Tab-separated table of C-alpha atoms in Angstrom:
chain	number	residue	atom	x	y	z
S	1	MET	CA	-56.902	45.040	-0.075
S	2	HIS	CA	-57.844	41.550	0.022
S	3	THR	CA	-56.802	40.904	-3.393
S	4	ALA	CA	-53.097	42.470	-2.567
S	5	ILE	CA	-53.164	39.938	0.348
S	6	ALA	CA	-54.186	37.033	-1.848
S	7	VAL	CA	-51.699	38.105	-4.249
S	8	ASP	CA	-48.835	38.117	-1.593
S	9	ASN	CA	-50.141	34.579	-0.446
S	10	CYS	CA	-49.800	33.277	-3.802
S	11	GLN	CA	-46.170	34.353	-4.112
S	12	VAL	CA	-45.278	33.049	-0.834
S	13	MET	CA	-46.810	29.833	-1.910
S	14	GLU	CA	-45.227	29.854	-5.540
S	15	LYS	CA	-41.619	30.416	-3.513
S	16	ALA	CA	-42.410	27.577	-1.239
S	17	ILE	CA	-43.233	25.407	-3.925
S	18	THR	CA	-40.394	26.049	-6.006
S	19	ASN	CA	-38.111	25.694	-3.139
S	20	SER	CA	-39.552	22.268	-2.390
S	21	ASN	CA	-39.287	21.071	-6.048
S	22	LEU	CA	-35.619	22.510	-5.721
S	23	LEU	CA	-34.915	20.634	-2.657
S	24	GLN	CA	-36.528	17.432	-4.076
S	25	SER	CA	-34.606	17.513	-7.337
S	26	ILE	CA	-31.312	17.613	-5.309
S	27	LEU	CA	-32.462	14.843	-2.988
S	28	ASP	CA	-33.400	13.076	-6.065
S	29	SER	CA	-30.090	13.417	-7.727
S	30	MET	CA	-28.131	12.499	-4.585
S	31	GLY	CA	-26.209	9.080	-4.937
S	32	HIS	CA	-27.017	8.774	-1.056
S	33	LEU	CA	-30.357	7.268	0.297
S	34	VAL	CA	-31.754	10.031	2.581
S	35	LEU	CA	-34.738	8.985	4.857
S	36	THR	CA	-36.534	11.120	7.110
S	37	VAL	CA	-38.963	9.893	10.088
S	38	ASN	CA	-40.945	12.442	12.314
S	39	PRO	CA	-40.810	12.551	15.999
S	40	GLN	CA	-43.281	9.769	16.129
S	41	GLY	CA	-41.238	7.377	14.686
S	42	PHE	CA	-42.460	6.985	10.982
S	43	LEU	CA	-41.235	7.514	7.683
S	44	THR	CA	-41.962	10.773	5.997
S	45	HIS	CA	-39.710	10.910	3.106
S	46	CYS	CA	-37.292	8.779	1.066
S	47	ASN	CA	-35.419	9.643	-2.137
S	48	GLN	CA	-34.650	6.330	-3.559
S	49	ASP	CA	-35.698	2.619	-3.569
S	50	THR	CA	-35.284	1.277	0.030
S	51	GLN	CA	-35.960	-2.268	-0.877
S	52	SER	CA	-32.463	-3.210	-2.444
S	53	ALA	CA	-30.555	-0.659	-0.015
S	54	ILE	CA	-32.050	-1.967	3.344
S	55	GLY	CA	-34.415	-4.689	2.598
S	56	LEU	CA	-37.743	-2.767	3.223
S	57	GLN	CA	-40.474	-1.007	0.806
S	58	PRO	CA	-41.019	2.634	1.276
S	59	THR	CA	-44.854	1.871	1.986
S	60	GLU	CA	-43.828	-0.772	4.649
S	61	LEU	CA	-41.484	1.635	6.080
S	62	LYS	CA	-44.193	4.201	6.541
S	63	ARG	CA	-46.874	1.744	7.898
S	64	LYS	CA	-44.677	0.451	10.578
S	65	HIS	CA	-43.199	2.192	13.395
S	66	PHE	CA	-39.170	2.530	12.962
S	67	THR	CA	-38.952	-0.166	15.965
S	68	LYS	CA	-40.838	-2.774	14.086
S	69	TRP	CA	-38.777	-2.319	10.746
S	70	TYR	CA	-36.481	-5.265	11.473
S	71	GLU	CA	-36.590	-8.462	13.438
S	72	SER	CA	-33.013	-9.629	13.083
S	73	ASP	CA	-30.404	-8.536	15.491
S	74	GLU	CA	-27.863	-7.337	13.314
S	75	ASN	CA	-30.202	-4.701	11.511
S	76	GLN	CA	-31.900	-3.709	14.734
S	77	SER	CA	-29.196	-2.016	15.888
S	78	PHE	CA	-29.626	0.674	13.032
S	79	CYS	CA	-33.050	1.130	14.776
S	80	THR	CA	-31.455	1.362	18.238
S	81	ASP	CA	-29.130	4.150	16.917
S	82	LEU	CA	-32.344	6.015	15.314
S	83	LYS	CA	-34.221	5.644	18.768
S	84	ARG	CA	-31.144	7.436	20.695
S	85	VAL	CA	-31.395	10.327	18.045
S	86	LEU	CA	-35.145	10.705	18.413
S	87	ASP	CA	-34.794	10.377	22.138
S	88	GLY	CA	-32.240	13.064	22.391
S	89	ALA	CA	-29.865	10.714	24.236
S	90	VAL	CA	-27.077	11.655	21.587
S	91	SER	CA	-26.431	14.247	19.517
S	92	GLN	CA	-25.524	12.247	16.129
S	93	VAL	CA	-24.873	8.691	15.299
S	94	HIS	CA	-22.035	8.046	12.359
S	95	VAL	CA	-21.340	4.131	11.760
S	96	ARG	CA	-18.819	3.440	9.398
S	97	ASP	CA	-18.890	-0.035	7.388
S	98	PHE	CA	-22.375	-1.280	8.478
S	99	ALA	CA	-23.555	-4.467	7.121
S	100	PHE	CA	-27.405	-4.809	6.353
S	101	ARG	CA	-28.830	-7.927	6.176
S	102	ILE	CA	-31.306	-8.363	3.360
S	103	PRO	CA	-33.852	-11.077	3.893
S	104	ASN	CA	-34.501	-13.499	0.653
S	105	ASN	CA	-37.836	-11.896	0.212
S	106	ALA	CA	-36.688	-8.489	-0.029
S	107	SER	CA	-33.902	-8.830	-2.505
S	108	GLY	CA	-34.277	-6.875	-5.648
S	109	PRO	CA	-32.612	-5.252	-8.507
S	110	SER	CA	-30.274	-2.477	-7.977
S	111	SER	CA	-31.684	0.780	-7.586
S	112	PRO	CA	-30.477	4.068	-9.569
S	113	GLY	CA	-28.254	4.957	-6.970
S	114	GLY	CA	-26.081	1.956	-7.288
S	115	TRP	CA	-26.958	-0.238	-4.192
S	116	ALA	CA	-26.046	-3.672	-5.008
S	117	ALA	CA	-26.058	-6.406	-2.249
S	118	SER	CA	-23.531	-9.316	-1.849
S	119	PRO	CA	-24.472	-12.951	-1.457
S	120	THR	CA	-22.952	-14.532	1.563
S	121	ALA	CA	-23.519	-18.243	0.306
S	122	GLY	CA	-25.035	-19.199	3.678
S	123	SER	CA	-22.446	-17.941	5.927
S	124	LYS	CA	-23.534	-16.562	9.277
S	125	LYS	CA	-22.017	-13.093	8.804
S	126	PRO	CA	-21.351	-11.420	5.579
S	127	ALA	CA	-17.935	-12.010	3.972
S	128	LEU	CA	-17.165	-8.464	4.048
S	129	LEU	CA	-18.206	-7.599	7.809
S	130	PRO	CA	-15.587	-5.108	8.901
S	131	GLN	CA	-13.757	-5.774	12.019
S	132	SER	CA	-13.231	-2.353	13.182
S	133	PRO	CA	-15.072	-1.058	15.666
S	134	HIS	CA	-18.267	1.393	14.914
S	135	ILE	CA	-17.972	4.971	16.146
S	136	MET	CA	-20.686	6.934	17.785
S	137	GLN	CA	-20.636	10.276	18.694
S	138	ARG	CA	-22.559	11.055	22.137
S	139	LYS	CA	-23.027	13.982	23.945
S	140	ASN	CA	-22.295	15.010	27.572
S	141	LEU	CA	-19.710	12.253	28.170
S	142	HIS	CA	-15.987	12.629	29.345
S	143	LEU	CA	-14.662	16.174	28.053
S	144	LEU	CA	-11.841	15.825	25.407
S	145	PRO	CA	-9.756	18.836	24.251
S	146	ALA	CA	-10.953	20.019	20.847
S	147	ALA	CA	-9.037	20.656	17.960
S	148	ALA	CA	-8.498	24.002	16.379
S	149	ALA	CA	-10.027	24.886	12.600
S	150	ASN	CA	-6.649	24.041	11.515
S	151	GLY	CA	-6.620	20.556	13.166
S	152	THR	CA	-4.212	21.491	15.967
S	153	PRO	CA	-5.191	21.716	19.757
S	154	THR	CA	-5.843	25.267	21.277
S	155	LYS	CA	-5.606	25.823	24.833
S	156	GLY	CA	-8.964	26.005	26.265
S	157	GLY	CA	-10.868	24.456	23.525
S	158	ARG	CA	-13.050	21.827	24.357
S	159	THR	CA	-16.134	19.961	23.274
S	160	ARG	CA	-18.996	17.867	24.852
S	161	THR	CA	-18.741	15.321	22.331
S	162	SER	CA	-16.464	12.181	22.579
S	163	SER	CA	-15.762	9.253	20.704
S	164	PHE	CA	-16.217	5.663	22.096
S	165	LEU	CA	-15.987	2.042	20.870
S	166	LYS	CA	-19.171	0.424	19.831
S	167	THR	CA	-18.893	-3.269	19.491
S	168	PRO	CA	-20.700	-4.816	16.191
S	169	SER	CA	-23.784	-6.650	17.163
S	170	SER	CA	-23.661	-10.529	17.055
S	171	PHE	CA	-25.346	-12.297	14.392
S	172	SER	CA	-27.451	-14.591	16.386
S	173	VAL	CA	-29.875	-15.541	13.152
S	174	GLU	CA	-28.107	-17.512	10.542
S	175	ALA	CA	-28.900	-16.118	6.885
S	176	SER	CA	-30.132	-18.422	4.569
S	177	LYS	CA	-28.554	-19.182	1.173
S	178	ALA	CA	-30.517	-16.409	-0.701
S	179	ASP	CA	-29.883	-13.744	1.844
S	180	THR	CA	-27.686	-10.961	1.063
S	181	PHE	CA	-26.035	-7.963	2.692
S	182	THR	CA	-24.926	-4.618	1.646
S	183	THR	CA	-22.226	-2.570	3.068
S	184	VAL	CA	-23.088	1.201	4.084
S	185	THR	CA	-21.874	4.124	6.226
S	186	TYR	CA	-24.712	5.937	7.924
S	187	THR	CA	-25.381	9.165	9.911
S	188	ILE	CA	-28.633	9.919	11.723
S	189	THR	CA	-28.891	13.637	12.897
S	190	PRO	CA	-31.894	15.097	14.673
S	191	LEU	CA	-34.362	17.657	12.925
S	192	HIS	CA	-35.372	20.799	14.777
S	193	ASP	CA	-38.227	22.713	14.414
S	194	LEU	CA	-37.907	26.126	12.608
S	195	THR	CA	-39.403	28.145	15.201
S	196	SER	CA	-37.494	26.268	18.180
S	197	ARG	CA	-34.369	25.088	18.093
S	198	ASN	CA	-35.254	22.921	21.189
S	199	LYS	CA	-38.503	21.401	19.587
S	200	ASN	CA	-37.950	17.836	18.140
S	201	ALA	CA	-39.093	17.559	14.448
S	202	GLY	CA	-37.663	14.037	13.921
S	203	ALA	CA	-34.558	12.717	12.386
S	204	VAL	CA	-32.724	12.546	8.980
S	205	MET	CA	-30.835	9.198	8.094
S	206	ILE	CA	-28.121	9.682	5.359
S	207	LEU	CA	-26.850	6.171	3.952
S	208	GLU	CA	-24.005	5.557	1.701
S	209	HIS	CA	-23.322	2.647	-0.266
S	210	LEU	CA	-19.726	1.515	-0.310
S	211	ASP	CA	-18.647	-0.393	-3.607
S	212	GLU	CA	-15.355	-2.506	-3.463
S	213	GLU	CA	-13.071	0.486	-4.522
S	214	GLN	CA	-14.698	2.710	-1.688
S	215	LYS	CA	-14.434	-0.346	0.968
S	216	VAL	CA	-10.663	-0.433	0.095
S	217	LYS	CA	-10.253	3.434	0.437
S	218	ALA	CA	-12.232	3.387	3.583
S	219	ALA	CA	-9.839	0.663	4.898
S	220	MET	CA	-6.689	2.561	3.859
S	221	GLY	CA	-7.717	5.837	5.191
S	222	LYS	CA	-7.603	4.700	8.797
S	223	TYR	CA	-3.852	4.211	8.189
S	224	MET	CA	-2.894	6.971	5.926
S	225	SER	CA	-4.361	10.140	4.063
S	226	PRO	CA	-6.728	9.803	1.194
S	227	ASN	CA	-4.540	11.136	-1.372
S	228	LEU	CA	-1.894	8.319	-0.414
S	229	ALA	CA	-4.894	5.678	-0.463
S	230	ASP	CA	-6.066	7.081	-4.100
S	231	LYS	CA	-2.394	6.834	-5.361
S	232	LEU	CA	-1.812	3.272	-3.897
S	233	LEU	CA	-4.846	2.203	-5.672
S	234	GLN	CA	-3.941	3.794	-9.044
S	235	GLU	CA	-0.656	1.616	-8.916
S	236	SER	CA	-0.401	-1.890	-10.102
S	237	GLY	CA	-0.052	-4.616	-7.409
S	238	THR	CA	3.599	-5.338	-8.167
S	239	SER	CA	4.826	-1.852	-7.635
S	240	LEU	CA	3.621	-1.773	-3.997
S	241	SER	CA	6.753	-4.006	-2.964
S	242	ASN	CA	10.052	-1.666	-3.223
S	243	GLN	CA	13.222	-1.035	-1.368
S	244	ILE	CA	12.784	2.786	-0.307
S	245	VAL	CA	14.441	5.152	2.032
S	246	VAL	CA	12.035	6.200	4.689
S	247	SER	CA	11.946	7.779	8.038
S	248	VAL	CA	10.245	5.582	10.969
S	249	VAL	CA	9.066	6.809	14.369
S	250	PHE	CA	8.289	4.941	17.181
S	251	VAL	CA	6.536	6.407	20.476
S	252	ASP	CA	5.443	4.773	23.546
S	253	ILE	CA	4.264	5.576	26.955
S	254	ARG	CA	6.669	5.518	29.677
S	255	ARG	CA	5.912	3.181	32.716
S	256	PHE	CA	2.559	2.343	31.120
S	257	THR	CA	2.195	-1.109	32.977
S	258	SER	CA	2.430	0.559	36.116
S	259	LEU	CA	0.279	3.253	35.430
S	260	SER	CA	-2.484	1.110	33.746
S	261	GLU	CA	-2.658	-0.996	37.259
S	262	GLN	CA	-3.441	2.081	38.993
S	263	LEU	CA	-6.642	2.680	36.784
S	264	ASN	CA	-9.811	0.758	36.136
S	265	VAL	CA	-10.277	-0.468	32.387
S	266	ASN	CA	-12.656	2.247	31.229
S	267	ASP	CA	-10.076	4.984	32.272
S	268	VAL	CA	-7.068	2.889	30.567
S	269	MET	CA	-9.000	2.781	27.192
S	270	MET	CA	-9.944	6.527	27.684
S	271	LEU	CA	-6.481	7.303	28.390
S	272	LEU	CA	-5.171	5.500	25.351
S	273	ASN	CA	-7.721	6.835	22.810
S	274	GLU	CA	-6.860	10.323	23.819
S	275	TYR	CA	-3.164	9.381	23.414
S	276	PHE	CA	-3.597	7.758	19.944
S	277	HIS	CA	-5.831	10.502	18.789
S	278	TYR	CA	-3.089	13.137	19.467
S	279	ILE	CA	-0.230	10.921	17.952
S	280	GLY	CA	-2.523	10.349	15.040
S	281	LEU	CA	-3.107	13.968	14.673
S	282	ALA	CA	0.968	14.831	14.633
S	283	VAL	CA	1.384	12.117	12.012
S	284	SER	CA	-1.402	12.994	9.834
S	285	GLU	CA	-0.817	16.903	9.605
S	286	GLU	CA	2.961	16.016	8.403
S	287	LYS	CA	1.515	13.489	5.775
S	288	GLY	CA	2.822	10.682	7.592
S	289	THR	CA	1.262	6.994	7.542
S	290	LEU	CA	0.225	5.477	10.978
S	291	ASP	CA	1.812	1.776	10.317
S	292	LYS	CA	0.552	0.138	13.631
S	293	PHE	CA	-0.279	0.086	17.139
S	294	ILE	CA	1.927	-2.374	19.188
S	295	GLY	CA	0.214	-2.211	22.767
S	296	ASP	CA	0.775	1.596	23.773
S	297	ALA	CA	3.303	1.786	21.041
S	298	VAL	CA	2.565	3.518	18.014
S	299	MET	CA	4.859	2.936	14.922
S	300	SER	CA	4.679	5.722	11.842
S	301	VAL	CA	6.365	6.125	8.593
S	302	PHE	CA	7.335	8.940	6.617
S	303	GLY	CA	7.815	8.158	2.713
S	304	VAL	CA	5.486	5.137	1.990
S	305	PRO	CA	4.795	4.691	-0.550
S	306	PHE	CA	6.365	7.353	-2.345
S	307	PRO	CA	9.376	8.946	-0.716
S	308	LYS	CA	9.797	12.693	-0.730
S	309	GLU	CA	13.156	14.819	-0.149
S	310	ASP	CA	11.734	16.190	3.020
S	311	ASP	CA	10.371	13.058	4.763
S	312	ALA	CA	12.976	13.148	7.542
S	313	ILE	CA	12.255	16.754	8.269
S	314	ARG	CA	8.215	16.045	8.561
S	315	ALA	CA	8.863	12.923	10.801
S	316	CYS	CA	11.164	15.205	13.192
S	317	ARG	CA	8.367	17.897	12.895
S	318	ALA	CA	5.870	15.422	13.755
S	319	GLY	CA	7.720	14.336	16.692
S	320	LEU	CA	8.076	17.704	18.015
S	321	LYS	CA	4.187	17.880	17.739
S	322	MET	CA	3.613	14.619	19.787
S	323	VAL	CA	5.493	16.373	22.520
S	324	LYS	CA	3.410	19.448	22.175
S	325	TYR	CA	-0.039	17.832	21.866
S	326	ILE	CA	0.779	15.191	24.741
S	327	ASN	CA	1.913	18.080	26.922
S	328	TYR	CA	-1.318	19.764	26.188
S	329	MET	CA	-3.300	16.790	27.029
S	330	ASN	CA	-1.562	16.515	30.300
S	331	SER	CA	-2.650	19.934	31.135
S	332	TYR	CA	-6.213	19.289	30.591
S	333	ARG	CA	-5.928	15.871	32.355
S	334	LYS	CA	-4.502	17.794	35.359
S	335	GLU	CA	-7.072	20.479	35.299
S	336	ASN	CA	-9.885	17.581	35.760
S	337	GLY	CA	-7.855	15.770	38.046
S	338	LEU	CA	-6.685	12.858	35.842
S	339	GLN	CA	-3.066	11.645	35.696
S	340	GLY	CA	-0.754	12.588	32.699
S	341	ILE	CA	1.804	10.675	30.723
S	342	ASN	CA	5.347	10.976	29.729
S	343	ILE	CA	6.295	9.714	26.228
S	344	GLY	CA	9.648	8.540	24.465
S	345	ILE	CA	10.146	9.278	20.684
S	346	GLY	CA	12.481	7.437	18.309
S	347	ILE	CA	13.404	8.561	14.536
S	348	ASN	CA	15.813	6.642	12.220
S	349	THR	CA	15.884	7.283	8.496
S	350	ALA	CA	16.809	4.174	6.495
S	351	THR	CA	16.437	1.919	3.326
S	352	VAL	CA	13.670	-0.641	4.154
S	353	LEU	CA	11.435	-3.029	2.436
S	354	SER	CA	7.836	-1.935	1.942
S	355	GLY	CA	5.023	-3.651	0.848
S	356	PRO	CA	1.941	-5.964	1.700
S	357	ILE	CA	3.060	-8.550	4.162
S	358	GLY	CA	1.234	-11.329	5.824
S	359	ASN	CA	-0.365	-14.509	5.467
S	360	LEU	CA	-3.581	-15.794	3.766
S	361	HIS	CA	-5.813	-14.482	6.079
S	362	ARG	CA	-4.771	-10.906	6.971
S	363	VAL	CA	-2.390	-8.733	4.880
S	364	GLU	CA	-1.186	-5.119	5.913
S	365	TYR	CA	1.141	-2.607	4.222
S	366	THR	CA	4.100	-2.132	6.177
S	367	VAL	CA	7.958	-1.677	6.206
S	368	VAL	CA	10.474	-4.161	7.333
S	369	GLY	CA	14.452	-3.938	7.776
S	370	ASP	CA	17.204	-3.260	10.033
S	371	GLY	CA	16.364	0.530	10.075
S	372	VAL	CA	13.047	-0.091	11.444
S	373	ASN	CA	14.526	-2.109	14.333
S	374	LEU	CA	17.039	0.653	15.018
S	375	ALA	CA	14.195	3.222	15.199
S	376	SER	CA	12.614	1.165	17.910
S	377	ARG	CA	15.963	0.995	19.526
S	378	VAL	CA	16.567	4.588	19.853
S	379	GLU	CA	12.984	5.151	21.003
S	380	GLY	CA	13.964	2.727	24.097
S	381	CYS	CA	17.162	4.786	24.345
S	382	THR	CA	14.638	7.656	25.361
S	383	LYS	CA	14.089	5.890	28.764
S	384	ILE	CA	17.830	5.748	29.647
S	385	TYR	CA	18.506	9.337	28.846
S	386	SER	CA	15.328	10.780	30.459
S	387	VAL	CA	14.452	12.712	27.141
S	388	GLY	CA	11.655	12.921	25.067
S	389	LEU	CA	12.701	12.760	21.229
S	390	LEU	CA	15.748	11.351	20.045
S	391	CYS	CA	16.836	10.601	16.233
S	392	THR	CA	19.930	8.928	14.736
S	393	GLU	CA	22.821	10.602	12.556
S	394	HIS	CA	21.016	9.325	9.449
S	395	THR	CA	17.761	11.376	10.193
S	396	LEU	CA	19.687	14.470	10.835
S	397	ALA	CA	21.736	14.150	7.738
S	398	GLN	CA	18.556	14.756	5.862
S	399	THR	CA	16.805	17.598	7.774
S	400	TYR	CA	19.326	20.294	6.587
S	401	ASN	CA	19.933	22.341	9.683
S	402	LYS	CA	16.168	22.813	9.911
S	403	PHE	CA	16.444	21.770	13.586
S	404	GLU	CA	18.248	22.792	16.905
S	405	VAL	CA	19.508	19.716	18.311
S	406	ARG	CA	22.229	18.452	20.805
S	407	GLU	CA	24.501	15.305	20.396
S	408	VAL	CA	23.612	12.684	23.026
S	409	ASP	CA	25.905	9.770	22.747
S	410	LEU	CA	27.461	7.368	20.257
S	411	ILE	CA	26.271	3.821	20.793
S	412	ARG	CA	26.058	0.342	19.432
S	413	ALA	CA	22.468	-0.871	19.864
S	414	ALA	CA	21.810	-4.148	21.145
S	415	GLY	CA	22.154	-6.643	18.176
S	416	LYS	CA	24.009	-4.019	15.874
S	417	LYS	CA	27.543	-4.029	14.287
S	418	GLN	CA	27.859	-0.357	13.328
S	419	PRO	CA	27.798	2.423	16.001
S	420	VAL	CA	25.264	5.325	15.354
S	421	THR	CA	25.187	8.983	16.961
S	422	LEU	CA	22.043	9.982	18.833
S	423	TYR	CA	20.999	13.492	18.876
S	424	GLU	CA	18.016	15.018	21.080
S	425	ILE	CA	15.619	17.149	18.760
S	426	LEU	CA	15.285	20.435	20.965
S	427	ARG	CA	13.319	22.796	18.420
S	428	GLU	CA	12.400	23.773	14.740
S	429	GLU	CA	13.997	26.597	13.278
S	430	GLY	CA	11.672	29.462	13.915
S	431	ASP	CA	10.197	27.996	16.910
S	432	ASP	CA	10.630	30.082	20.217
S	433	HIS	CA	14.070	29.678	21.598
S	434	LEU	CA	14.807	27.453	24.586
S	435	ASP	CA	15.164	29.327	28.206
S	436	ILE	CA	18.410	30.670	29.237
S	437	THR	CA	18.936	27.977	31.824
S	438	LYS	CA	18.287	25.081	29.651
S	439	GLN	CA	20.612	26.661	26.955
S	440	LYS	CA	23.386	26.951	29.691
S	441	SER	CA	22.629	23.331	30.870
S	442	ILE	CA	23.046	22.057	27.226
S	443	GLN	CA	26.145	24.173	26.881
S	444	CYS	CA	27.662	22.638	30.224
S	445	PHE	CA	26.835	19.048	28.548
S	446	ALA	CA	28.536	19.736	25.250
S	447	LEU	CA	31.660	20.742	27.150
S	448	GLY	CA	31.520	17.790	29.313
S	449	LEU	CA	30.784	15.539	26.463
S	450	ALA	CA	33.848	16.886	24.711
S	451	ALA	CA	36.201	16.153	27.756
S	452	TYR	CA	34.573	12.632	27.974
S	453	LYS	CA	35.889	11.847	24.567
S	454	ASN	CA	39.208	12.745	25.419
S	455	ARG	CA	39.220	10.785	28.587
S	456	LYS	CA	39.492	14.070	30.725
S	457	TRP	CA	37.207	12.148	33.334
S	458	ASP	CA	37.656	15.237	36.234
S	459	GLU	CA	36.858	17.778	34.001
S	460	ALA	CA	34.037	15.846	32.568
S	461	MET	CA	32.468	15.230	35.414
S	462	GLN	CA	32.480	18.774	36.573
S	463	CYS	CA	30.465	19.694	33.478
S	464	PHE	CA	28.072	17.176	33.769
S	465	GLN	CA	27.359	17.884	37.290
S	466	GLN	CA	26.903	21.589	36.406
S	467	ALA	CA	24.373	20.468	33.612
S	468	LYS	CA	22.402	18.406	35.828
S	469	THR	CA	22.168	21.143	38.677
S	470	LEU	CA	20.995	24.022	36.210
S	471	GLY	CA	18.470	21.818	34.322
S	472	ASN	CA	18.027	18.298	36.129
S	473	ASP	CA	19.553	17.103	32.759
S	474	GLY	CA	18.974	13.200	32.172
S	475	PRO	CA	21.827	12.637	29.842
S	476	SER	CA	24.225	14.452	32.091
S	477	GLU	CA	23.244	12.017	34.800
S	478	VAL	CA	24.077	8.938	32.967
S	479	PHE	CA	27.308	10.423	31.852
S	480	MET	CA	28.109	10.855	35.511
S	481	GLN	CA	27.565	7.422	36.388
S	482	ARG	CA	29.737	6.204	33.458
S	483	VAL	CA	32.813	8.646	34.293
S	484	GLN	CA	32.837	7.294	37.975
S	485	GLN	CA	33.131	3.790	36.622
S	486	PHE	CA	35.772	4.934	34.180
S	487	GLN	CA	37.905	6.671	37.159
S	488	ALA	CA	37.904	3.492	38.734
S	489	HIS	CA	38.405	1.395	35.754
S	490	PRO	CA	39.726	3.345	32.858
S	491	PRO	CA	38.929	2.039	29.256
S	492	ASP	CA	41.990	0.361	27.000
S	493	LYS	CA	43.960	2.342	24.796
S	494	ASN	CA	41.760	1.426	21.827
S	495	TRP	CA	38.534	2.802	23.256
S	496	ASP	CA	36.587	4.758	20.592
S	497	GLY	CA	34.087	6.355	22.818
S	498	VAL	CA	31.257	3.704	21.803
S	499	TRP	CA	28.932	2.734	24.458
S	500	ASN	CA	27.614	-0.807	23.922
S	501	PHE	CA	23.948	-1.687	24.884
S	502	THR	CA	23.451	-5.218	25.290
S	503	LEU	CA	19.665	-5.452	26.325
S	504	LYS	CA	17.065	-4.519	23.635
């Protein structure tokens, strides 16, 4: 009996040792530095040399409490993040592009994991210190709608974690000429006791060193898909400047200035972050590139640096998704007693110049040209016609009847010589049909537009009035005002139906 128990115990011990050795082998083979601390805040394990990575020997890490690891302000924020996890104040911390200061007495040869620090030549901060804010995941903050598994929002899905901006630590201690910095991305996660999920067993820290190529990929990944960033890095520098056909999408918030005056600073920032999240989600899902944020406006491009035949289709589909996602965001905010927003989206397809543009201190990959400016003008027209999504005839020509649209107007934008036809994108082929009232309103508007072009002012007015009554149609209201103007002062005989805008 006792022999059998002893054999069983030996087998259990053997399995435990085998699993421990396997885990140790996995950790040793990892390129990332993995550290664990116990609930008391002392190091219990590390899988690589820590001196060249974070400036401290393993023996020193184990001997000191983690709050005593660093004296410099810039490194102390790493310990502060660890404390928050151990205290249960946050569920996880993830910080990108963090610069560790390695004191001159801690620098050493690179470890097998490839950790190499970069000298700063006596500067007050590392030359490669990222300008982007760190991102930390906290729990029990403002509830944001969660995304479904496929990346799209699902009604009712929510999470108790929210992203907020964390200002990088100021560098109050001047580094000596021998001091070096190493750039890492780190994640700190709590460890839980196997017997009780709620029992604290310490924390695990995973640190990834970023080499120069990874830093470039990380920076580019904030604006484009990882695959696109890889392709750009594979191309030679001269190939990045091209004249190509792209679809440009502009979106901004209606009456944002007056809205922001009604909210405090924190609420404005929270609103913008939610808004930017869903706009970025729509762009990334359709493999577009977030080009820039201009206040509350967002510019995105489809077709850089490698144009595809379906760029215009994906741009229009992204526009429809933006409308859908912002409507979802608004319904969530309304449920929580918060104010919603209205957006306007303009899309144009044109030949533009693409490439790195900037000065000696800052360069960004972007597109410029008359077609970009027209896309911005089209977005501005959504305010005039009170519609959410407009595109030009140039974009529509490359969508191959994939969308249901209606002609809105023939205009000449401010500063432009050639007129362009604007279309409202209503839905994609295969989506749910518009309700009957909306369909009738659109039909009445189309009849009114035809009468307007033929100078049949009374007939046009009747159709526009009916369209407005049926669906509170914004374009119909605009044309009713024009018809009244033309009834009093008819256009000359050479009138071509083009409406000239004088304001940008």
